[in-house]
Coordinates of C-alpha atoms in Angstrom, one line a residue:
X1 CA 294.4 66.8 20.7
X2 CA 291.8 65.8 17.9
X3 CA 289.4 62.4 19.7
X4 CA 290.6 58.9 19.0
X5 CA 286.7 58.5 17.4
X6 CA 287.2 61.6 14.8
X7 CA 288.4 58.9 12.1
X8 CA 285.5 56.1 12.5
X9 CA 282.3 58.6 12.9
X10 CA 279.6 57.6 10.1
X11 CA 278.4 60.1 7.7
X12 CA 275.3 61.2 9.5
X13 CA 277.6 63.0 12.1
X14 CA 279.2 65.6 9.8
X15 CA 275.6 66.9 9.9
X16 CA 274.4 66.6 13.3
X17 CA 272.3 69.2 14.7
X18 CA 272.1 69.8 18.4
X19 CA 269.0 71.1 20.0
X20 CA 269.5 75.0 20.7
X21 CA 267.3 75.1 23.6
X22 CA 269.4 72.5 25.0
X23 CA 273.0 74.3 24.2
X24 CA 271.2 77.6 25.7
X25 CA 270.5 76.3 29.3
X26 CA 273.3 77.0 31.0
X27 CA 272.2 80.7 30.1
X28 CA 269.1 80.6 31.2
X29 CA 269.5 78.2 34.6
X30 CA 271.7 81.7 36.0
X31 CA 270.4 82.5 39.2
X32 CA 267.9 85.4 39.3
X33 CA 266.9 84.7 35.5
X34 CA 262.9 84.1 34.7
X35 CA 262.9 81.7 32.1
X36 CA 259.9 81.3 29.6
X37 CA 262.5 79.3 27.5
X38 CA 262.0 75.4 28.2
X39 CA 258.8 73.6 27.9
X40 CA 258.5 72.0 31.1
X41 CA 255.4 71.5 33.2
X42 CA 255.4 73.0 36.5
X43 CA 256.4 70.5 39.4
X44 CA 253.3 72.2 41.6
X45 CA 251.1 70.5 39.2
X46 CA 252.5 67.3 39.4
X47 CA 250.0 64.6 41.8
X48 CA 252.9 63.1 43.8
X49 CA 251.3 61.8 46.6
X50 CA 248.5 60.2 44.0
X51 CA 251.2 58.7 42.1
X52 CA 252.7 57.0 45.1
X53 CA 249.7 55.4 45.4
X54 CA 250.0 53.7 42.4
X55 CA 253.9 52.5 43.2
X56 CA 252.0 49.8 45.6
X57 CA 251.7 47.8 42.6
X58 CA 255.4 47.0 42.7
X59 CA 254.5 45.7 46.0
X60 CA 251.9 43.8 45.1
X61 CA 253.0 42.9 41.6
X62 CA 257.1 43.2 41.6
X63 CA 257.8 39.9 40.6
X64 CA 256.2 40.7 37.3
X65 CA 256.6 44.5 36.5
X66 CA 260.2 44.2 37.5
X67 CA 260.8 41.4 34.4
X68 CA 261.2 42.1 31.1
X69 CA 258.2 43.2 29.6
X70 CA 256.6 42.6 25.5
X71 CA 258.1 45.1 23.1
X72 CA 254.3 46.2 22.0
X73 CA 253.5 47.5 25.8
X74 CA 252.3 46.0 29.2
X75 CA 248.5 44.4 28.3
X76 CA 247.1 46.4 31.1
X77 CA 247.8 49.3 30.6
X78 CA 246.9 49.3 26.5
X79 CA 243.5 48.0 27.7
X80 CA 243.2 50.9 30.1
X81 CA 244.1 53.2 26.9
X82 CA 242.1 51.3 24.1
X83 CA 238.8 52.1 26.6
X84 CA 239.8 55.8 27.1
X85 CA 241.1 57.0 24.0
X86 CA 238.0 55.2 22.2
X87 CA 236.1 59.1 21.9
X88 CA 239.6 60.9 20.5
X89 CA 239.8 58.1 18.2
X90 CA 237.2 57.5 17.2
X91 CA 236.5 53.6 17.9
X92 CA 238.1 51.2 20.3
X93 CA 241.7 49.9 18.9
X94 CA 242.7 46.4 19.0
X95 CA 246.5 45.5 20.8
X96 CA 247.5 45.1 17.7
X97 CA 246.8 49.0 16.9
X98 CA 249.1 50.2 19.8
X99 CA 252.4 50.3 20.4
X100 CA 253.5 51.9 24.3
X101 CA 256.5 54.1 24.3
X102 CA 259.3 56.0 25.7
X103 CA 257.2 59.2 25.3
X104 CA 255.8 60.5 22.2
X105 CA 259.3 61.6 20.9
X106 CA 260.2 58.3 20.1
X107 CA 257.0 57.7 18.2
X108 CA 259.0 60.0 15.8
X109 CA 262.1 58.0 16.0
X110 CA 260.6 54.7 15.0
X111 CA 258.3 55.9 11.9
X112 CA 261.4 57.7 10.6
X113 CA 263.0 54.3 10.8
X114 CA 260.1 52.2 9.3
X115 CA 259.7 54.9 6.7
X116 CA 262.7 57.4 6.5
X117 CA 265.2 57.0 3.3
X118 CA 268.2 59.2 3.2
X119 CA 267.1 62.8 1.3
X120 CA 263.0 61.5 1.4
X121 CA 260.9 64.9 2.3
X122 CA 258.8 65.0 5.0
X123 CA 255.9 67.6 5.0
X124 CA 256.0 70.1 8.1
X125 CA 254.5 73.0 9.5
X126 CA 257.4 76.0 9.7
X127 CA 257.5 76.7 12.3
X128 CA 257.7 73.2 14.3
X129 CA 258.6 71.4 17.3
X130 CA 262.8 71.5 16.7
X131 CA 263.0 68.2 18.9
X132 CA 261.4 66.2 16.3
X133 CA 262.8 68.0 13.0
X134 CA 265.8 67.4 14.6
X135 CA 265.6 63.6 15.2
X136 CA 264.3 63.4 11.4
X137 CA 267.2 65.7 10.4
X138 CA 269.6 62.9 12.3
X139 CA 267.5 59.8 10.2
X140 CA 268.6 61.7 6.7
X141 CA 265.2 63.5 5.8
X142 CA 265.1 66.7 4.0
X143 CA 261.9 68.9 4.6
X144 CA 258.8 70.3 2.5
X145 CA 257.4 73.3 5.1
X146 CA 254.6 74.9 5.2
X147 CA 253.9 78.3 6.3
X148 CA 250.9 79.0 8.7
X149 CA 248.5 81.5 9.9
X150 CA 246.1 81.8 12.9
X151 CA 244.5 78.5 11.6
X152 CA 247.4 76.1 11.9
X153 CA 249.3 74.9 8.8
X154 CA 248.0 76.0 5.6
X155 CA 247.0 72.8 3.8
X156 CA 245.9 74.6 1.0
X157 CA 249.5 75.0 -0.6
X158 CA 250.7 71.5 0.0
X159 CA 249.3 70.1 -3.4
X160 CA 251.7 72.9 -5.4
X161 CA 254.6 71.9 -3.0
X162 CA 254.0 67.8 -3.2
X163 CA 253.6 68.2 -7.1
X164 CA 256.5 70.1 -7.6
X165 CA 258.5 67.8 -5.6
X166 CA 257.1 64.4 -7.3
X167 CA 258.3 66.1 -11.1
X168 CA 261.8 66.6 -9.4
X169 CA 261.8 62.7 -8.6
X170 CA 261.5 63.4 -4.4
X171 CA 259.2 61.2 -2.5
X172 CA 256.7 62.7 0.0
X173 CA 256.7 60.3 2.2
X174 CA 255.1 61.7 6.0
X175 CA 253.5 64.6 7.2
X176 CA 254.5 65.7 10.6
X177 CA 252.2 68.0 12.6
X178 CA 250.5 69.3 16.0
X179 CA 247.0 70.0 15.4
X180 CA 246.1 71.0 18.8
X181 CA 247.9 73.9 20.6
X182 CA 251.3 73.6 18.0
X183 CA 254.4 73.7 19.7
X184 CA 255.4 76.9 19.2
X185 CA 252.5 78.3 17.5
X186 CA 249.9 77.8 20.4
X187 CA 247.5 77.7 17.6
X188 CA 244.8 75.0 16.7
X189 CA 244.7 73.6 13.3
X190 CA 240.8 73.7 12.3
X191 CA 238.1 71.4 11.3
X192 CA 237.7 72.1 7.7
X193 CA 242.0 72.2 7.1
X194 CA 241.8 69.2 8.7
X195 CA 239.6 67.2 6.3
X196 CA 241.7 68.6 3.2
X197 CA 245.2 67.4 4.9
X198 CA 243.3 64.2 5.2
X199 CA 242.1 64.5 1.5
X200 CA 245.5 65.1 0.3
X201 CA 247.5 62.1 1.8
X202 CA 244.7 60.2 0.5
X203 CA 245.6 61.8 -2.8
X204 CA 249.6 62.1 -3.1
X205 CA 250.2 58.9 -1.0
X206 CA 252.4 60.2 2.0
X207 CA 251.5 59.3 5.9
X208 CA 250.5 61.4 8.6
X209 CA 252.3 61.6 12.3
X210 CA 249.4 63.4 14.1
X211 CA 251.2 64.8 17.5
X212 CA 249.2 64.9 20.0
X213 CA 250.7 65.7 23.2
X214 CA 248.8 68.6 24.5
X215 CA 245.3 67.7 23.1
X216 CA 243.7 66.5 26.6
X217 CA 245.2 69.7 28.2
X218 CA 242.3 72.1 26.6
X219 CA 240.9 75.5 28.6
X220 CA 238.3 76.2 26.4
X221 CA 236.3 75.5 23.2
X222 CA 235.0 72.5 21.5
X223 CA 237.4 69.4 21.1
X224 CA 237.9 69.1 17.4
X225 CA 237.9 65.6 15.7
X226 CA 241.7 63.8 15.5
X227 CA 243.0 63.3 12.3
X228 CA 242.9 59.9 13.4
X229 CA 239.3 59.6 13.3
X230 CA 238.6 61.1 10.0
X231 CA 241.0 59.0 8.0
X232 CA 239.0 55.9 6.7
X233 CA 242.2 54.4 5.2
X234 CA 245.2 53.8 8.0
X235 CA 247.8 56.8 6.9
X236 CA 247.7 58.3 10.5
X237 CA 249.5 57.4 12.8
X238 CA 248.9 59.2 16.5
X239 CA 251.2 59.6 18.9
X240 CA 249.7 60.6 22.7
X241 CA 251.8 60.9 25.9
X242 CA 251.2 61.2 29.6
X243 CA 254.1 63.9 30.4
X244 CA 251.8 66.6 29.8
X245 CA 248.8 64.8 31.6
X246 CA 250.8 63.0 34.3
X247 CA 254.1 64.0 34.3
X248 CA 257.3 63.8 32.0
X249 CA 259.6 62.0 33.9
X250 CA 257.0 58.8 33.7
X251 CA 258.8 58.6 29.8
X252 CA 255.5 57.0 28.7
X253 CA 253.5 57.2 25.6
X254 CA 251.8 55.8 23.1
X255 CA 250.7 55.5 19.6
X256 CA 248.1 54.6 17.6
X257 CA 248.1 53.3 13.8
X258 CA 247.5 50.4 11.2
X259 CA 248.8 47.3 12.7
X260 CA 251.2 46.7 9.9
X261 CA 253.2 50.4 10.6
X262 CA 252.9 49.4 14.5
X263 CA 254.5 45.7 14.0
X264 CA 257.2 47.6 12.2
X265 CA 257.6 50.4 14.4
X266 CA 257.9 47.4 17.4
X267 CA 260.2 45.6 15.6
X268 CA 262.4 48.4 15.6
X269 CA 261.9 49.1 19.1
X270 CA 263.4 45.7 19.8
X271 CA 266.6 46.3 18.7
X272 CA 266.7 50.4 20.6
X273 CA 265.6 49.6 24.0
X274 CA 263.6 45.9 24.3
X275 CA 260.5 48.1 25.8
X276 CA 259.6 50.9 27.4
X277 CA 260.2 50.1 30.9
X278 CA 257.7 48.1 32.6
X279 CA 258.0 49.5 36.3
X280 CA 256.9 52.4 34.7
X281 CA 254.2 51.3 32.3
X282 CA 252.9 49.7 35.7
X283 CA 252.6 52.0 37.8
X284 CA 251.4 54.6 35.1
X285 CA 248.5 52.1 34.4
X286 CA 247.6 51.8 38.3
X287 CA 247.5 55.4 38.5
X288 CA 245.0 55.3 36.0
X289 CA 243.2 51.9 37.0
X290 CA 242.4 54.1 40.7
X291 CA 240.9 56.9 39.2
X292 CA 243.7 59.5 39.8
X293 CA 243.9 60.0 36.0
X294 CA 240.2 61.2 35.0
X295 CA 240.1 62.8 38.5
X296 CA 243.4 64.8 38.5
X297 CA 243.5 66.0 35.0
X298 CA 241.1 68.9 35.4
X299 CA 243.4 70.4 38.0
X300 CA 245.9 70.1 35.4
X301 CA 244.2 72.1 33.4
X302 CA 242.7 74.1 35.6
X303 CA 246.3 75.4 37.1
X304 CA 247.5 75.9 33.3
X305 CA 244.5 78.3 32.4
X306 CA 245.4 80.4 35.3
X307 CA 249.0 80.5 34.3
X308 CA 248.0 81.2 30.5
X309 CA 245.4 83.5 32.0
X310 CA 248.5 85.2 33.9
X311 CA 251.1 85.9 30.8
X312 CA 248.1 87.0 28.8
X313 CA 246.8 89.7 30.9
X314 CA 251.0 90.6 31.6
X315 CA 251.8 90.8 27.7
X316 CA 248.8 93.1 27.4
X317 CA 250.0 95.6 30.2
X318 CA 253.7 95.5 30.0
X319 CA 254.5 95.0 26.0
X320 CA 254.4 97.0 23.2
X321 CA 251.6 96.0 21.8
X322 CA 251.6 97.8 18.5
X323 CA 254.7 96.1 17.2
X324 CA 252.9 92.6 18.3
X325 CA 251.4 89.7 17.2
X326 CA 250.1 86.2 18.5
X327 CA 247.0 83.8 18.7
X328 CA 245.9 83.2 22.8
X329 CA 246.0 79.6 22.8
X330 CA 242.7 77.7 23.8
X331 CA 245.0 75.1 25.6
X332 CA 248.9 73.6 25.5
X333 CA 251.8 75.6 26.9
X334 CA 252.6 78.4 24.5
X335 CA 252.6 81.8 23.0
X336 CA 254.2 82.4 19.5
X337 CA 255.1 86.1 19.2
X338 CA 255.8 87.9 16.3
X339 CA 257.5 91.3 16.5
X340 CA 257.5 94.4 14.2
X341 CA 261.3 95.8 13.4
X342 CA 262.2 93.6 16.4
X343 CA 265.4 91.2 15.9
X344 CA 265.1 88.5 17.8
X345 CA 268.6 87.2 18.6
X346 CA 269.5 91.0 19.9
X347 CA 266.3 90.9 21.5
X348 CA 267.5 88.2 23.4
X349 CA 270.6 89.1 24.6
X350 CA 269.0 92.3 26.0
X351 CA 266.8 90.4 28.0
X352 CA 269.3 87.9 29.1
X353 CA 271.2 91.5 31.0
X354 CA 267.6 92.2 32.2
X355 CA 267.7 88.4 33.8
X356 CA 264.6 87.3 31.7
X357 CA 264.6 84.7 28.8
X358 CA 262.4 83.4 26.0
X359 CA 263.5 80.9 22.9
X360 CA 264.4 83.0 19.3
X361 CA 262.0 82.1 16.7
X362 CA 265.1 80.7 14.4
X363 CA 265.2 77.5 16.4
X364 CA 261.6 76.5 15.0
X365 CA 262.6 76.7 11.8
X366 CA 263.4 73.3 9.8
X367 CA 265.4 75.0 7.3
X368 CA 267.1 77.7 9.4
X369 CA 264.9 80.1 7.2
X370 CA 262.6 82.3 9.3
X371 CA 262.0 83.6 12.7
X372 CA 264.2 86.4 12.8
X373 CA 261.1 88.7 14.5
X374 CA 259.2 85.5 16.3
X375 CA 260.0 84.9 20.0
X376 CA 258.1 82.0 21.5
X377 CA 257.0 82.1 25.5
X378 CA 256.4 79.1 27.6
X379 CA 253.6 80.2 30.2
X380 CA 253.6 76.7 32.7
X381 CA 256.7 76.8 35.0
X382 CA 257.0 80.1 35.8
X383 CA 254.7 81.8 38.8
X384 CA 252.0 84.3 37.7
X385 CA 254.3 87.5 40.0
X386 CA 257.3 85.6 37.9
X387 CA 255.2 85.9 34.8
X388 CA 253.9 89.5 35.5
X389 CA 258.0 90.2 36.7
X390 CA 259.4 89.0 33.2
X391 CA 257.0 90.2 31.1
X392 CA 257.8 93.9 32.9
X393 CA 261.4 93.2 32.0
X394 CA 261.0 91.6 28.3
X395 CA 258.3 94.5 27.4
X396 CA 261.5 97.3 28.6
X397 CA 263.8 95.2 26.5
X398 CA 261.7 95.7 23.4
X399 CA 261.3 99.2 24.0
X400 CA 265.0 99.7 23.9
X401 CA 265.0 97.8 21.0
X402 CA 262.5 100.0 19.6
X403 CA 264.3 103.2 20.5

């Protein structure tokens, strides 16, 4: 029997895509299956006990953090971030700079709907992070990609593309992109492609969403300057988040932009969910006001390196490592394969019978066009003898393959 609601959907839902990692859980949640599929952060690295310090302040404080709170963020917690995002950005923000929100994903949702016309083309690395191309997709926007190397997006073609696309009457209007450790790409956009995607929303007039969420969570190398702090003129807008530097299920984050795209951006965010809840802006910010954030992070890290450290030296012994590609990321939670002769959705289902799983490459893909030989690997929930286990398991699957 068709649903009472089949008659009164709008038109946005005879076009609604689904996440795929979402639809493919169930598959990969089978017991005995080591999954490098979902992004999550390993629970082990999660500071529980440090964090239930920081719930006294409902004790002490309950009559206010249990209230409503402002729409633009709790005051205590944007002055705690204003102070110690001041060397990523580049200067200390005022309020009025910062919005706090439900995690950087909705950072995404508000700019498309301060900015976002039905069919307007957003810039986008291809590959990308589907959870945001897929909110976008949802708000009406069509997408301008941009293929990428070992160097991040490559910002040389996007004058061509943004051209083309102005003499066929499109607006430009936002680039979307993860300069540090892209999800899936693991790679790290650099410092001179970074100035010329500057110079060129300067030039053709379209924003910039800088994603930032694993930019704190670096194992080696030099921090490289945020897009934020080399625009001069307010076109990027930054978007942090504590899930990958506290923990996810705080559903807090921020972001960081001209104060007339953030007014709009809060205005939105009245009408979707008043604020981002207060109990846990509060007791994010006392977790930070006692230290535990500066203190804890580098253990963070520290347990991330090993576990990157783990599938690295795995891939190498137990792949075939002359039909392979990828970049060893300097930080984040990813590896970006690409494959010789190697098809990635019958990849997959061979390594689902060999109780291993990965995400196929075609997710990532904005357009749906690409990825059939890409496979990406998510190195931070399972254990390094889980890590060394599946890689044994995916590295036989692609030698059948092979064969």
């Amino acid at each position: 029997m068709s649903s009472f609601f089949q008659g009164l959907y709008g038109e946005r839902v005879k076009d609604l895509r689904p996440s795929p990692i979402r639809e493919m859980l169930h598959l990969v949640r089978r017991p005995g299956i080591i999954s490098f599929a979902g992004g999550m952060p390993d629970p082990e690295a999660f500071p529980v006990e440090l964090f239930y310090q920081a719930a006294g302040i409902i004790k002490s404080q309950g009559k206010d953090v249990l209230q409503y709170g402002t729409t633009e963020g709790y005051a205590p917690l944007k002055d705690f971030l204003i102070q110690w995002t001041a060397p990523r950005m580049g200067r200390k923000l005022e309020h009025d700079e910062m919005l706090i929100t439900a995690g950087s994903s909705q950072v995404s949702d508000l700019l498309c709907w301060a900015l976002i016309d039905k069919d307007d083309l957003i810039l986008m690395e291809e590959p990308s992070f589907l959870g945001v191309f897929l909110n976008m997709h949802n708000h009406g926007a069509k997408f301008l990609t941009v293929p990428c190397d070992d160097e991040g997006m490559m910002v040389d073609l996007i004058p061509e593309k943004v051209e083309r696309a102005q003499r066929e009457g499109k607006k430009v209007k936002l680039c979307y992109t993860i300069a540090n450790f892209h999800n899936p790409l693991g790679t790290t956009l650099s410092l001179e492609r970074r100035r010329k995607l500057i110079e060129y929303a300067h030039r053709y007039g379209f924003a910039i969403m800088e994603d930032d969420p694993y930019g704190y969570v670096r194992f080696e190398g030099e921090h490289l300057p945020t897009l934020f702090s080399l625009d001069d003129r307010g076109v990027v807008i930054y978007a942090g988040s504590f899930s990958k530097i506290l923990a996810p299920g705080t559903r807090v984050g921020w972001c960081c932009g001209h104060k007339d795209i953030i007014r709009k951006m809060a205005i939105f965010k009245q009408g979707v969910d008043v604020c981002t809840s207060l109990v846990a802006q509060a007791m994010v910010y006392e977790y930070c006001r006692l230290g535990h954030l500066d203190s804890f992070l580098p253990k963070i890290i520290d347990h991330y390196r090993k576990k990157r450290d783990a599938m690295e030296d795995a891939m190498r012994r137990h792949l075939p490592l002359e039909k392979l590609h990828w970049v060893k990321p300097q930080g984040g939670y990813f590896y970006w394969v690409k494959m010789d002769g190697i098809d990635c959705d019958r990849l997959f289902q061979v390594a689902v019978d060999k109780q291993v799983a990965f995400v196929p490459g075609k997710a990532f893909y904005p357009n749906r066009d690409g990825g059939d030989q890409e496979i990406r690997l998510c190195y931070t929930f399972a254990s390094p003898e889980q890590t060394d286990q599946g890689m044994r398991r995916l590295g036989e699957a692609m030698r059948e393959m092979i064969r």
